[in-house]
Amino acid sequence: MAKIKKGDLVQVISGAKPERGGDRGKQGKVLEILVEQNRVIVEGVNYVTKHNRVGQSQRGTKTGGIETMEAPIHISNVALVDPETKKPTRVGHKVEEKTKDGVKRTVRVRYAKKSGKDL
């Protein structure tokens, strides 16, 4: 089971300090997870400028130019944010039995290790 999922609130825990133009300490929502490369794309973090070739669409409008977009960041450089304290925390899993429509199931649930609250 993954520790970080799409839609989670994460904080960058390594890299350059904000005074030096880095993203350490910034929080954002996970937009996408690239499993094969162990990377995540976080909203508002690791902005890069991308140059796209100028072309024309079907209607004749110009496309392309310079645009800024989020680049992937390694998954080890982000930590899940505890919803209670709004600080980065480690993630654990615990096995619970849940009943749905009269059927018992054992499921793994993520929880923040310091506070012990389910995520």
mmCIF file of C-alpha atoms in Angstrom:
data_model
loop_
_atom_site.group_PDB
_atom_site.id
_atom_site.type_symbol
_atom_site.label_atom_id
_atom_site.label_comp_id
_atom_site.label_asym_id
_atom_site.label_seq_id
_atom_site.Cartn_x
_atom_site.Cartn_y
_atom_site.Cartn_z
ATOM 1 C CA MET A 1 0.000 0.000 0.000
ATOM 2 C CA ALA A 2 1.375 3.393 -0.935
ATOM 3 C CA LYS A 3 2.231 5.936 1.718
ATOM 4 C CA ILE A 4 1.436 8.896 -0.548
ATOM 5 C CA LYS A 5 -1.602 8.966 -2.812
ATOM 6 C CA LYS A 6 -3.075 11.364 -5.343
ATOM 7 C CA GLY A 7 -4.866 14.215 -3.585
ATOM 8 C CA ASP A 8 -2.816 14.025 -0.361
ATOM 9 C CA LEU A 9 -1.381 17.170 1.209
ATOM 10 C CA VAL A 10 2.424 16.878 1.331
ATOM 11 C CA GLN A 11 5.342 19.085 2.363
ATOM 12 C CA VAL A 12 8.770 19.284 0.731
ATOM 13 C CA ILE A 13 11.334 18.243 3.354
ATOM 14 C CA SER A 14 14.599 18.589 1.419
ATOM 15 C CA GLY A 15 16.227 20.828 -1.145
ATOM 16 C CA ALA A 16 17.249 24.474 -1.203
ATOM 17 C CA LYS A 17 15.844 26.892 1.357
ATOM 18 C CA PRO A 18 13.225 29.407 0.190
ATOM 19 C CA GLU A 19 15.734 32.286 0.604
ATOM 20 C CA ARG A 20 17.850 30.656 -2.099
ATOM 21 C CA GLY A 21 14.922 30.101 -4.428
ATOM 22 C CA GLY A 22 14.144 26.553 -3.304
ATOM 23 C CA ASP A 23 10.937 24.806 -2.365
ATOM 24 C CA ARG A 24 11.801 23.342 1.065
ATOM 25 C CA GLY A 25 8.910 23.809 3.492
ATOM 26 C CA LYS A 26 6.257 24.383 0.826
ATOM 27 C CA GLN A 27 3.025 22.422 1.085
ATOM 28 C CA GLY A 28 0.828 21.348 -1.816
ATOM 29 C CA LYS A 29 -1.596 18.754 -3.078
ATOM 30 C CA VAL A 30 -0.322 15.729 -5.032
ATOM 31 C CA LEU A 31 -1.518 16.030 -8.628
ATOM 32 C CA GLU A 32 0.058 12.881 -10.067
ATOM 33 C CA ILE A 33 2.253 9.954 -9.021
ATOM 34 C CA LEU A 34 4.832 8.481 -11.393
ATOM 35 C CA VAL A 35 5.272 5.009 -9.881
ATOM 36 C CA GLU A 36 7.988 3.711 -12.217
ATOM 37 C CA GLN A 37 10.273 6.699 -11.510
ATOM 38 C CA ASN A 38 9.362 7.063 -7.788
ATOM 39 C CA ARG A 39 8.342 10.685 -8.359
ATOM 40 C CA VAL A 40 5.335 12.871 -7.586
ATOM 41 C CA ILE A 41 4.013 16.101 -9.093
ATOM 42 C CA VAL A 42 2.976 18.540 -6.369
ATOM 43 C CA GLU A 43 0.790 21.595 -6.948
ATOM 44 C CA GLY A 44 2.796 24.833 -6.647
ATOM 45 C CA VAL A 45 6.165 23.128 -6.131
ATOM 46 C CA ASN A 46 9.198 22.747 -8.442
ATOM 47 C CA TYR A 47 8.090 25.134 -11.185
ATOM 48 C CA VAL A 48 10.045 24.981 -14.459
ATOM 49 C CA THR A 49 9.693 26.968 -17.672
ATOM 50 C CA LYS A 50 8.992 24.922 -20.770
ATOM 51 C CA HIS A 51 9.417 26.203 -24.322
ATOM 52 C CA ASN A 52 6.808 24.846 -26.738
ATOM 53 C CA ARG A 53 7.095 25.118 -30.479
ATOM 54 C CA VAL A 54 4.732 27.647 -32.039
ATOM 55 C CA GLY A 55 2.029 26.067 -34.171
ATOM 56 C CA GLN A 56 -1.557 26.490 -35.240
ATOM 57 C CA SER A 57 -4.660 24.738 -34.007
ATOM 58 C CA GLN A 58 -7.615 23.663 -36.165
ATOM 59 C CA ARG A 59 -9.251 27.075 -35.754
ATOM 60 C CA GLY A 60 -6.125 28.965 -36.748
ATOM 61 C CA THR A 61 -5.131 30.245 -33.299
ATOM 62 C CA LYS A 62 -1.468 30.308 -32.362
ATOM 63 C CA THR A 63 -0.246 27.783 -29.805
ATOM 64 C CA GLY A 64 3.099 27.440 -28.066
ATOM 65 C CA GLY A 65 5.510 29.826 -26.421
ATOM 66 C CA ILE A 66 6.918 29.797 -22.897
ATOM 67 C CA GLU A 67 4.822 28.308 -20.121
ATOM 68 C CA THR A 68 5.526 27.386 -16.506
ATOM 69 C CA MET A 69 4.560 23.991 -15.170
ATOM 70 C CA GLU A 70 5.246 21.713 -12.210
ATOM 71 C CA ALA A 71 8.053 19.206 -12.659
ATOM 72 C CA PRO A 72 8.247 15.859 -10.829
ATOM 73 C CA ILE A 73 10.028 15.680 -7.462
ATOM 74 C CA HIS A 74 11.403 12.494 -5.894
ATOM 75 C CA ILE A 75 9.007 10.837 -3.487
ATOM 76 C CA SER A 76 11.658 10.658 -0.749
ATOM 77 C CA ASN A 77 11.829 14.469 -0.693
ATOM 78 C CA VAL A 78 8.201 14.899 0.396
ATOM 79 C CA ALA A 79 6.374 13.926 3.586
ATOM 80 C CA LEU A 80 2.672 13.542 4.231
ATOM 81 C CA VAL A 81 1.120 16.356 6.302
ATOM 82 C CA ASP A 82 -0.760 15.425 9.462
ATOM 83 C CA PRO A 83 -4.298 16.893 9.178
ATOM 84 C CA GLU A 84 -4.369 17.673 12.903
ATOM 85 C CA THR A 85 -1.081 19.564 13.360
ATOM 86 C CA LYS A 86 -0.454 20.644 9.733
ATOM 87 C CA LYS A 87 3.147 19.404 10.092
ATOM 88 C CA PRO A 88 4.948 16.644 8.165
ATOM 89 C CA THR A 89 4.646 13.207 9.713
ATOM 90 C CA ARG A 90 5.548 9.603 9.115
ATOM 91 C CA VAL A 91 2.904 7.193 7.887
ATOM 92 C CA GLY A 92 2.033 3.781 9.259
ATOM 93 C CA HIS A 93 -0.491 1.088 8.420
ATOM 94 C CA LYS A 94 -2.745 -0.868 10.733
ATOM 95 C CA VAL A 95 -5.077 -3.748 9.979
ATOM 96 C CA GLU A 96 -8.713 -3.213 10.948
ATOM 97 C CA GLU A 97 -11.890 -5.185 10.485
ATOM 98 C CA LYS A 98 -14.700 -3.256 8.841
ATOM 99 C CA THR A 99 -18.254 -4.345 8.190
ATOM 100 C CA LYS A 100 -19.994 -3.290 5.011
ATOM 101 C CA ASP A 101 -23.400 -4.689 4.027
ATOM 102 C CA GLY A 102 -23.072 -7.440 6.633
ATOM 103 C CA VAL A 103 -19.711 -8.643 5.285
ATOM 104 C CA LYS A 104 -16.605 -8.427 7.459
ATOM 105 C CA ARG A 105 -13.361 -7.434 5.732
ATOM 106 C CA THR A 106 -9.835 -6.827 6.942
ATOM 107 C CA VAL A 107 -8.412 -3.637 5.460
ATOM 108 C CA ARG A 108 -5.142 -1.757 5.858
ATOM 109 C CA VAL A 109 -5.632 1.831 7.043
ATOM 110 C CA ARG A 110 -3.036 4.618 6.888
ATOM 111 C CA TYR A 111 -2.428 6.652 10.033
ATOM 112 C CA ALA A 112 -0.118 9.453 11.121
ATOM 113 C CA LYS A 113 2.439 7.912 13.483
ATOM 114 C CA LYS A 114 2.877 10.845 15.920
ATOM 115 C CA SER A 115 -0.811 11.676 16.438
ATOM 116 C CA GLY A 116 -2.200 8.217 15.692
ATOM 117 C CA LYS A 117 -5.084 9.708 13.690
ATOM 118 C CA ASP A 118 -6.324 8.033 10.496
ATOM 119 C CA LEU A 119 -5.528 9.816 7.245
#
